[in-house]
Coordinates of N, CA, C and O in Angstrom, one line a residue:
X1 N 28.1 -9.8 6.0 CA 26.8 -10.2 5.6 C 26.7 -11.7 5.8 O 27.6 -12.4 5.3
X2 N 25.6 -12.2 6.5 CA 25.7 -13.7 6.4 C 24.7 -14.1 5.7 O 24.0 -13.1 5.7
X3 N 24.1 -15.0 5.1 CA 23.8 -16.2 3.9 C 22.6 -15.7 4.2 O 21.9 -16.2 3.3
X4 N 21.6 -14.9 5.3 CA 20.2 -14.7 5.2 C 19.8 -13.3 4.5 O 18.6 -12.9 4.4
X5 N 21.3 -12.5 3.9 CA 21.0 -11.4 3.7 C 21.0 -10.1 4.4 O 20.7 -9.0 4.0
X6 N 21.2 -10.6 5.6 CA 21.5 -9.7 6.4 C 22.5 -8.4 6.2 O 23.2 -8.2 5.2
X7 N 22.4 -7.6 7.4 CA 23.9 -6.6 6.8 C 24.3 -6.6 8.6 O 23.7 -6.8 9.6
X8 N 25.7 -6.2 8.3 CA 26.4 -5.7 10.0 C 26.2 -4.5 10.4 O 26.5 -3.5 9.8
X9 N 25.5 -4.5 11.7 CA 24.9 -3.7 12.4 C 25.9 -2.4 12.4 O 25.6 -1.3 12.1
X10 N 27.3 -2.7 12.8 CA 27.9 -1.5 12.9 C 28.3 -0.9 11.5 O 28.8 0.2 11.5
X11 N 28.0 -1.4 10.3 CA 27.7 -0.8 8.9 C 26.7 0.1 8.8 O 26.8 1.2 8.3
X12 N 25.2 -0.6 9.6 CA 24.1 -0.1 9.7 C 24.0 1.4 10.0 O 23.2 2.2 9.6
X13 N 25.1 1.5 11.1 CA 24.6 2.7 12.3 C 25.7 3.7 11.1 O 25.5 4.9 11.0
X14 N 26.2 3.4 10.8 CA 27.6 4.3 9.8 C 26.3 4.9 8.6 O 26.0 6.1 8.4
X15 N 25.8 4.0 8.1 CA 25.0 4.3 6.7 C 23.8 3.3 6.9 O 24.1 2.1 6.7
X16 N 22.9 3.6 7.3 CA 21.6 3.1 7.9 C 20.8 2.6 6.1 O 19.6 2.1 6.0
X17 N 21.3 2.8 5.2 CA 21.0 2.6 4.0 C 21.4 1.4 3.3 O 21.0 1.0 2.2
X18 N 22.3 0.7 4.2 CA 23.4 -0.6 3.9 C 22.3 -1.3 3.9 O 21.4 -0.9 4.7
X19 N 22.0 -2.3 3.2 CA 21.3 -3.6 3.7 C 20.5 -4.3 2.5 O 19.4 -3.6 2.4
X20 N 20.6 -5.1 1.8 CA 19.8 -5.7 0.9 C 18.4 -6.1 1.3 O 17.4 -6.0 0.6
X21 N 18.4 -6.5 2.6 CA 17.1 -6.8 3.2 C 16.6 -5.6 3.8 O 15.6 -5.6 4.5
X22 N 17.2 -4.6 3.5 CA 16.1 -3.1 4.0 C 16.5 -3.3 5.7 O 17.2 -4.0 6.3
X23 N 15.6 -2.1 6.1 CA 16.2 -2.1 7.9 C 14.5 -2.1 8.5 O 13.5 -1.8 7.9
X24 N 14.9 -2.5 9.8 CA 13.5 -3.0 10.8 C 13.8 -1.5 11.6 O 14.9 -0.9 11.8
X25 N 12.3 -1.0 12.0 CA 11.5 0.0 12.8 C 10.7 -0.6 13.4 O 9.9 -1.5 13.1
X26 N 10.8 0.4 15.2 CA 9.8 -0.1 16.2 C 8.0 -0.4 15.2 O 7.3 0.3 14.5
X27 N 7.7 -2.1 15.6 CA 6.8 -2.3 14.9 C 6.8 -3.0 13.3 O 6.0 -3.8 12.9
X28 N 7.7 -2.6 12.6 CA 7.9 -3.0 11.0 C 9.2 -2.9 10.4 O 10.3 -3.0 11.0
X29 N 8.9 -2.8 9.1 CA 10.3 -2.8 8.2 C 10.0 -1.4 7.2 O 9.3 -0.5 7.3
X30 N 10.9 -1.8 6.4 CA 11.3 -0.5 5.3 C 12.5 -1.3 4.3 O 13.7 -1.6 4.4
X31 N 11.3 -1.4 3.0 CA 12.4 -1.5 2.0 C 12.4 -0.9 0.9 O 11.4 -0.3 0.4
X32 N 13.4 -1.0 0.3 CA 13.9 0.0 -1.3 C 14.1 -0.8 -2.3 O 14.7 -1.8 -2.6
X33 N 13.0 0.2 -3.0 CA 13.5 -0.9 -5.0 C 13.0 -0.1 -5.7 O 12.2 0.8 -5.5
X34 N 13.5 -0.5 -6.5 CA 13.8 0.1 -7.9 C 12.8 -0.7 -9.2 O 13.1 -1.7 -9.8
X35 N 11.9 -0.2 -9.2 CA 11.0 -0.4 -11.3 C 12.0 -0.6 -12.2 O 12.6 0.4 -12.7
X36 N 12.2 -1.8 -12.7 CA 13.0 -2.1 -14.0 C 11.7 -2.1 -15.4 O 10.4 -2.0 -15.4
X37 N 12.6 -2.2 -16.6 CA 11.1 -2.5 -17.9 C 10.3 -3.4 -17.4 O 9.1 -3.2 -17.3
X38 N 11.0 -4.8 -16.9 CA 10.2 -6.4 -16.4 C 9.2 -5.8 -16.0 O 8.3 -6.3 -16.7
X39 N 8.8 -4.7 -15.0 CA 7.9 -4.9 -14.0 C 6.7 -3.8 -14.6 O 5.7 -3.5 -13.9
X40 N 6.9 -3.4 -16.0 CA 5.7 -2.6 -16.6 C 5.1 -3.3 -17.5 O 5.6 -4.3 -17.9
X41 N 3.8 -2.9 -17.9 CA 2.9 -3.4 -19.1 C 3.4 -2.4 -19.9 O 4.4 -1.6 -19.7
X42 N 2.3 -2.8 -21.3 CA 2.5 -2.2 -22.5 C 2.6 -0.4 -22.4 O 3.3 0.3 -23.2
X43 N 1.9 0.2 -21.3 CA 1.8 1.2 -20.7 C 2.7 2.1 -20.5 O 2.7 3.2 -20.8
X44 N 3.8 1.3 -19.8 CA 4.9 1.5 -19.5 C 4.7 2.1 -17.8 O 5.6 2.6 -17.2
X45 N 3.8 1.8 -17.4 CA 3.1 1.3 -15.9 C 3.3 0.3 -15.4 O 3.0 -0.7 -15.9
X46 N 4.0 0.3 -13.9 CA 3.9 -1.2 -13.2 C 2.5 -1.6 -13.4 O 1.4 -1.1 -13.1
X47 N 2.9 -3.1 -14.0 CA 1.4 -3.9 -14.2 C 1.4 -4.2 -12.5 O 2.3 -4.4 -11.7
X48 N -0.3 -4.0 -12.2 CA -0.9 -4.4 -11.0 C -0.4 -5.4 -10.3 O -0.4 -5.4 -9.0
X49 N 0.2 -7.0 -11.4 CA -0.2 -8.3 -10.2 C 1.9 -7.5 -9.9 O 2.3 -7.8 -8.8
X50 N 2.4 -7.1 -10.5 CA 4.0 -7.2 -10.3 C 4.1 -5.8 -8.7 O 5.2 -5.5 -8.4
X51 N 3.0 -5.3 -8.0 CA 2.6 -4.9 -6.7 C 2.5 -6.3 -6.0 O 3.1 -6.2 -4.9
X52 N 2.1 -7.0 -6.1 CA 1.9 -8.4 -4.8 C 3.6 -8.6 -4.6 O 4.2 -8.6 -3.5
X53 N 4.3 -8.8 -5.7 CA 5.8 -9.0 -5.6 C 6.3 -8.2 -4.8 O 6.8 -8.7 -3.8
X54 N 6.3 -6.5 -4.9 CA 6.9 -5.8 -4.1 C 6.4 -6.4 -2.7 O 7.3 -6.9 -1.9
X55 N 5.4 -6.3 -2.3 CA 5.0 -6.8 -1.0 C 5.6 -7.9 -1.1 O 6.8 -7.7 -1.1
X56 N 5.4 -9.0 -1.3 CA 6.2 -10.2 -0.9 C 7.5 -10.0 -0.7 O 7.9 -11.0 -0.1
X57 N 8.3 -9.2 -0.9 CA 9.5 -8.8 -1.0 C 9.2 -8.3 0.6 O 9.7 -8.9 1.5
X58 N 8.7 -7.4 0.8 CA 8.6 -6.4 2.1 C 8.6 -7.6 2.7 O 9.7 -8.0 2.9
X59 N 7.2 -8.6 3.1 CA 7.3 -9.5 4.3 C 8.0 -10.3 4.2 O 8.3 -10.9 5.2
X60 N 8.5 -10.6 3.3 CA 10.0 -11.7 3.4 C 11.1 -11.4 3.7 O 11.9 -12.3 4.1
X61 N 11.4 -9.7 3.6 CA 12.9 -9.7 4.1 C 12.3 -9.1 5.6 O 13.1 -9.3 6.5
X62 N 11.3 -8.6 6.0 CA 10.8 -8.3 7.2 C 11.3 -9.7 8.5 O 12.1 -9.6 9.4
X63 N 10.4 -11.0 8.0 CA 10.2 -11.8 8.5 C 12.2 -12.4 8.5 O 12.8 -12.7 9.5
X64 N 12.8 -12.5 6.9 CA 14.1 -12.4 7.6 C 15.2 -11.7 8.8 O 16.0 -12.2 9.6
X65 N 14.7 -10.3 8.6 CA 15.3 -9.8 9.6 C 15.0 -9.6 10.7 O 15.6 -8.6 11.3
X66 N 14.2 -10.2 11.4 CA 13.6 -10.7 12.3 C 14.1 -11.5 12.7 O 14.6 -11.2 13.9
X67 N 14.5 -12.9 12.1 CA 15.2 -13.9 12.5 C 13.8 -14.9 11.9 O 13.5 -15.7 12.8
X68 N 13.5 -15.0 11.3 CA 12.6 -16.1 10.2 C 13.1 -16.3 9.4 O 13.5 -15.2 8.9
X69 N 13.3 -17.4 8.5 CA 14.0 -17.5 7.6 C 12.8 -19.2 7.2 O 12.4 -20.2 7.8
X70 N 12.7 -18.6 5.9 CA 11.8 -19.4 5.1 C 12.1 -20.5 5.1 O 11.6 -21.4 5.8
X71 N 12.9 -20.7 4.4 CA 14.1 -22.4 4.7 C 14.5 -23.4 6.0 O 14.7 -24.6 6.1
X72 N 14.5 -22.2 6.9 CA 14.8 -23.1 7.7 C 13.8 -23.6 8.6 O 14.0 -24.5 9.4
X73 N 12.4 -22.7 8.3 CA 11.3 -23.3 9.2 C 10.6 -24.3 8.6 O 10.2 -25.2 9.3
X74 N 10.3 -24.2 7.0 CA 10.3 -26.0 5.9 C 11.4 -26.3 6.6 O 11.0 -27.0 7.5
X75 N 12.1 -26.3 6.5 CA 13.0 -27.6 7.1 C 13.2 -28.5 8.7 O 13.7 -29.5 9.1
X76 N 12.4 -27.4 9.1 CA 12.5 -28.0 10.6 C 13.5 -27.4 11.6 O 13.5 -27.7 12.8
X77 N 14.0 -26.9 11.2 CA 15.5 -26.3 12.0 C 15.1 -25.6 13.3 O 16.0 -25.3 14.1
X78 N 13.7 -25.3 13.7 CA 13.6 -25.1 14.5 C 12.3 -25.5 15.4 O 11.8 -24.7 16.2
X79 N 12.0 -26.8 15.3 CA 11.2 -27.5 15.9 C 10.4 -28.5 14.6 O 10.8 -29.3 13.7
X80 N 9.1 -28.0 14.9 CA 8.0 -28.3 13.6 C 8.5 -27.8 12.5 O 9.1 -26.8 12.6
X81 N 8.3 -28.6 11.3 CA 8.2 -27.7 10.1 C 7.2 -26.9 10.5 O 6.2 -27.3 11.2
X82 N 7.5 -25.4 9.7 CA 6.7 -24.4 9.2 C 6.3 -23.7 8.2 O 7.2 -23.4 7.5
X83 N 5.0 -23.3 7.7 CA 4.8 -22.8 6.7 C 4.3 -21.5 6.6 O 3.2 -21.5 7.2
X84 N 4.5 -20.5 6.2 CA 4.0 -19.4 6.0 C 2.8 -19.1 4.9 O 3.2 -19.0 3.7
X85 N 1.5 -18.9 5.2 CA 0.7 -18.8 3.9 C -0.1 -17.6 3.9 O -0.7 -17.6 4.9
X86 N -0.2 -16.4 3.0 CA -1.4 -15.6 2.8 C -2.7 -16.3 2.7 O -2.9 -17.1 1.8
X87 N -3.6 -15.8 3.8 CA -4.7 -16.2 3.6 C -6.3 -15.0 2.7 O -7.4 -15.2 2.2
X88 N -5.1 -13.6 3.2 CA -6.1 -12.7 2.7 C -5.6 -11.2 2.6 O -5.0 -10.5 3.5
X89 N -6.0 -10.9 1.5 CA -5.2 -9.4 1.5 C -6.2 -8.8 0.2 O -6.5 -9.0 -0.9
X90 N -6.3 -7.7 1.4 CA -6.8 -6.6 0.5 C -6.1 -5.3 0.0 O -5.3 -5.0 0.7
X91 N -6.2 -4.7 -1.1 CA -5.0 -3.6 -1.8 C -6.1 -2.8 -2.6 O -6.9 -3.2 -3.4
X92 N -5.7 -1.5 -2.3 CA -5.8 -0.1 -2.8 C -5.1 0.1 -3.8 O -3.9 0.2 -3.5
X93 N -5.3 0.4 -5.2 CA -4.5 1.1 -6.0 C -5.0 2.4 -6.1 O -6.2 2.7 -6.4
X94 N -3.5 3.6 -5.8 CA -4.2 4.9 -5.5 C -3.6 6.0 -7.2 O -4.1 6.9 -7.9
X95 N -2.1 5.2 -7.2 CA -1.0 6.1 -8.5 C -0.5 5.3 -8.5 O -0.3 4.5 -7.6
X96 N 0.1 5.5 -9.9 CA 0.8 4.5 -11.0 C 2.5 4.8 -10.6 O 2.9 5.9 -10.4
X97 N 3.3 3.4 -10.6 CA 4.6 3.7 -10.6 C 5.0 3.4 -11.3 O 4.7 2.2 -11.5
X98 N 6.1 4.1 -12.4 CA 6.7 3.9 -13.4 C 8.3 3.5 -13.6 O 9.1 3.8 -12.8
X99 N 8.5 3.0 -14.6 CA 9.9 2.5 -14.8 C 11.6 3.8 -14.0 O 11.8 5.0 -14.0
X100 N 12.3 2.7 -13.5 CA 12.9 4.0 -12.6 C 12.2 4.8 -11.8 O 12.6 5.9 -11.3
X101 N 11.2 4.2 -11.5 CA 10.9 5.2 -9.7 C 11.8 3.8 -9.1 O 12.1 2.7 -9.5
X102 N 12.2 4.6 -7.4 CA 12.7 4.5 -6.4 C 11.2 3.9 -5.7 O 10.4 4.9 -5.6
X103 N 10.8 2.8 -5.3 CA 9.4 2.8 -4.4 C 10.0 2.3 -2.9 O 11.1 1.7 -2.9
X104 N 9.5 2.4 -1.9 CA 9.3 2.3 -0.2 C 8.7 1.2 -0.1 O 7.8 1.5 -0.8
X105 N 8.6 0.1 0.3 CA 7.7 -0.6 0.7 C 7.9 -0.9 2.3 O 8.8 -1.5 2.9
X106 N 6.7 -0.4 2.7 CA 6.4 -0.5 4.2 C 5.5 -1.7 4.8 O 4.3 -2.0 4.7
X107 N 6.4 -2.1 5.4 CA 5.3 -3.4 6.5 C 5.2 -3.2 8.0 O 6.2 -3.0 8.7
X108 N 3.9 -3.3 8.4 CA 3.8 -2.9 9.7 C 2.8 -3.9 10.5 O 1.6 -4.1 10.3
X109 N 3.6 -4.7 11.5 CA 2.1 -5.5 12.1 C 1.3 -4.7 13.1 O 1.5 -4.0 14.1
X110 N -0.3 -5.5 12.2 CA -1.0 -4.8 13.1 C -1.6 -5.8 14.2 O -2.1 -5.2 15.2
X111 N -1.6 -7.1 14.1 CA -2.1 -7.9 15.3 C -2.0 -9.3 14.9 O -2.4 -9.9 13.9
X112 N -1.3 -9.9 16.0 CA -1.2 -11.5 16.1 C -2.4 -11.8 17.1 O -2.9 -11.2 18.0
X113 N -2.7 -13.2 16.3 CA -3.8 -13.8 17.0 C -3.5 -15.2 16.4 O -2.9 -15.6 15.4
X114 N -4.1 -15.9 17.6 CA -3.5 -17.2 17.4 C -2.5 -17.9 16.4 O -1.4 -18.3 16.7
X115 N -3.1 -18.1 15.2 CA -2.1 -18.9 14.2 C -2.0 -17.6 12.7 O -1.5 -17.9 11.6
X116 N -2.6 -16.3 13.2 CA -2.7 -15.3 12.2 C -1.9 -14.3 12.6 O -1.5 -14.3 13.8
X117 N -1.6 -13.5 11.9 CA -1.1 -12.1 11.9 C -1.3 -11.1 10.9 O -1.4 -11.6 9.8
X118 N -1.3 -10.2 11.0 CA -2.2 -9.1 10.1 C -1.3 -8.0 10.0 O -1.2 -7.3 11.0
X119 N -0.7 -7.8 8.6 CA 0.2 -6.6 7.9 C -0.4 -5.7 7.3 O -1.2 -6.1 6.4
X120 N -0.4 -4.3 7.7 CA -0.5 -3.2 6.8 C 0.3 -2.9 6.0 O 1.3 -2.7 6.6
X121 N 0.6 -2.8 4.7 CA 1.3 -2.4 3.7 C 1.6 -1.2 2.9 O 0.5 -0.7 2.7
X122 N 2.4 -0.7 2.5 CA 2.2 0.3 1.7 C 3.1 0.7 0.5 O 4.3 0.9 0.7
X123 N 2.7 0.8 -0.4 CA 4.0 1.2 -1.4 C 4.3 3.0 -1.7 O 3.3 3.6 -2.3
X124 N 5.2 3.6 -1.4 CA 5.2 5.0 -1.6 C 6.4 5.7 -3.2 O 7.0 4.9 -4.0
X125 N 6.5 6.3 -3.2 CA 7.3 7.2 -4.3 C 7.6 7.7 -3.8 O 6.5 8.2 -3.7
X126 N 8.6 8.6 -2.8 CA 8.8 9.6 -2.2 C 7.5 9.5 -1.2 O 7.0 8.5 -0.7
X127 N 7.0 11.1 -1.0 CA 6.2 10.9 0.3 C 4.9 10.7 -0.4 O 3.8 10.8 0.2
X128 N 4.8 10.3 -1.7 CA 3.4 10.0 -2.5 C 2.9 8.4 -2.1 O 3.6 7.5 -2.7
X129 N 1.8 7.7 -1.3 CA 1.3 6.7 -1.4 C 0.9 6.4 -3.0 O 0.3 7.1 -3.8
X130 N 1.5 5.1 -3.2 CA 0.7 4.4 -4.8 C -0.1 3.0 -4.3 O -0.8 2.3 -5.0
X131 N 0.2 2.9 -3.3 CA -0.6 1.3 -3.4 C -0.3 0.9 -1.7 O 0.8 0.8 -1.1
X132 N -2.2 0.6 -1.1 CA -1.9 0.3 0.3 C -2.2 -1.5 0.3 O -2.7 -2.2 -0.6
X133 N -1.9 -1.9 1.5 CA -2.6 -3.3 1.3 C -3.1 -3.7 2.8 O -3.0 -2.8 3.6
X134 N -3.4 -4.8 3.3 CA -3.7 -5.2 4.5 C -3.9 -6.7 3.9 O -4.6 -7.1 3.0
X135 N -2.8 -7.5 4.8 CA -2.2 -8.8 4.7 C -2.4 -9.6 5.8 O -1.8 -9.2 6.8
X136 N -3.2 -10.7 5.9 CA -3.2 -11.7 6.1 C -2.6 -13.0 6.6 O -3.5 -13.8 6.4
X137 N -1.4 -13.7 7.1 CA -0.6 -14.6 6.7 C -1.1 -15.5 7.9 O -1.4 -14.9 8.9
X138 N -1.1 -17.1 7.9 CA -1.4 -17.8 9.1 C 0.4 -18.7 8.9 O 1.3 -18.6 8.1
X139 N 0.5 -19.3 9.9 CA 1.3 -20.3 10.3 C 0.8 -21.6 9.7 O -0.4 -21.5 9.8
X140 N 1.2 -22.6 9.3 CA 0.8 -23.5 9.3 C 1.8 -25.0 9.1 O 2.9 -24.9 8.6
X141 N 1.2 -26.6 9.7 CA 2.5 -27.2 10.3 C 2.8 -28.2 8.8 O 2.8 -27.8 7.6
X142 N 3.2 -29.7 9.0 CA 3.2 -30.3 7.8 C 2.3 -31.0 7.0 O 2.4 -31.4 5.9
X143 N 1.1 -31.0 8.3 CA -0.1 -31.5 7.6 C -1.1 -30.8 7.4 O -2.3 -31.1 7.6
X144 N -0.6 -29.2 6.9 CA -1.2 -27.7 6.8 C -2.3 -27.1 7.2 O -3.0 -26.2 6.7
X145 N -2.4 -27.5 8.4 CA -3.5 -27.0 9.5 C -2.5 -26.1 10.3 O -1.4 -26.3 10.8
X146 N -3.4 -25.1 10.3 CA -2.8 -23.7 11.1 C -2.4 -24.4 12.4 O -2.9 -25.4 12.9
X147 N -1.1 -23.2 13.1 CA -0.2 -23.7 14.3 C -0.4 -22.2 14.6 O -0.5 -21.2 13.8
X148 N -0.4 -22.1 16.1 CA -0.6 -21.1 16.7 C 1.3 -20.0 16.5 O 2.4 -20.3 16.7
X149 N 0.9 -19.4 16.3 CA 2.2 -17.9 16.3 C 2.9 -18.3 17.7 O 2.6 -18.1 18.8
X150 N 4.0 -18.9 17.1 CA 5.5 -19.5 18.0 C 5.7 -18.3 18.8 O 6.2 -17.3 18.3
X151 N 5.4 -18.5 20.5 CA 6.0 -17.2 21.6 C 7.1 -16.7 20.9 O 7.1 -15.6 20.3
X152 N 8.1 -17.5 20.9 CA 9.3 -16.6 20.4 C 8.9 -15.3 19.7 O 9.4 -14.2 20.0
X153 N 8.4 -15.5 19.0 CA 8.5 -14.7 18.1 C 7.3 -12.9 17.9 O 7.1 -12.1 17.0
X154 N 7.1 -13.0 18.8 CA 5.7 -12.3 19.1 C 6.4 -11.2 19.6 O 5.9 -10.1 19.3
X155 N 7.5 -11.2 20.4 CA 8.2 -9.9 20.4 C 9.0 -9.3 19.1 O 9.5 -8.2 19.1
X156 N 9.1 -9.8 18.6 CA 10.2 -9.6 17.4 C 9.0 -8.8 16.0 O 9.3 -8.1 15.0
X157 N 7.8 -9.1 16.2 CA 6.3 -8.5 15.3 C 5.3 -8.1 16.2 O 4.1 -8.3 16.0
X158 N 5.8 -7.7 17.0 CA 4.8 -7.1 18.2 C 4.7 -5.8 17.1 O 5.4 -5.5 16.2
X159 N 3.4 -5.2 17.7 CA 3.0 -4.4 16.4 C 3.4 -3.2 17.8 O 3.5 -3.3 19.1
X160 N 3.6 -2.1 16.8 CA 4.2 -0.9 16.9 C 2.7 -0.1 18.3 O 1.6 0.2 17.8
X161 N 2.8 0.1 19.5 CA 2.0 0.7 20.5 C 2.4 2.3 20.8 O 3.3 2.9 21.4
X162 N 1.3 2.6 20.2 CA 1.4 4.6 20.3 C 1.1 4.8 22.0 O 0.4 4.3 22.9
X163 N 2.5 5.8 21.9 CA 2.6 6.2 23.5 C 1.8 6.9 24.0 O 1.9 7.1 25.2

């Protein structure tokens, strides 16, 4: 495992289940978590805003296993500083997830355009949808005016093309 969370590929292919950061599919990611108490209301229902977390969780280990890594594009490590910001995101709540479910969280790009890119999201229970989203995020440099989506990287979130 190295320091981004990553896991070793030939672990992967043994138990495709290995991996803290979840595993990448043509197009997106897939990750697994678990509802602790923290993440319910009085209800004993995941409170609504503790769904933005699960997503944030999806596009950040997404964007890690990609080869982005939050830290090191604030830092400069690879050219400009970089900043990653939600500019807009819309979310469906469809069913409630409760303490100890197992939830999916799915990220899938659907289109880069200049200094934007645009995630479909989804949180599942099994094969049950509980919560969809469509995400938003721009690039942006140190004097936080959007920076156009770095070539590199446009193959690595090239959004998923039905055959």
């Amino acid at each position: 495992m190295t320091d981004h969370g990553e896991f070793d590929a030939a672990a992967a292919q043994v138990n495709p289940s290995v991996g803290l950061a979840g595993t990448l599919f043509p197009g997106g990611h897939r990750l697994e978590a678990r509802v602790y108490f923290a993440d319910t209301d009085f209800s004993g229902v995941v409170y609504h805003g503790r769904y933005l977390e699960f997503f944030e969780r999806g596009r950040s280990d997404y964007l890690r296993l990609a080869g982005v890594h939050h830290k090191e594009l604030a830092a400069g490590q690879h050219g400009e500083a970089l900043i990653w910001v939600v500019t807009r995101m819309e979310i469906d709540w469809r069913s409630p997830a409760r303490i100890d479910d197992i939830l999916t969280i799915e990220t899938r790009t659907q289109a880069i355009s200049g200094a934007r890119i645009t995630m479909a999201q989804v949180i599942k229970r099994g094969a049950t949808v509980l919560v969809q989203a469509k995400v938003q995020a721009a690039v942006l440099g140190p004097d936080v005016r959007p920076r156009r989506f770095p070539k590199e990287w446009i193959d690595a979130f090239q959004p998923d093309k039905p055959a």
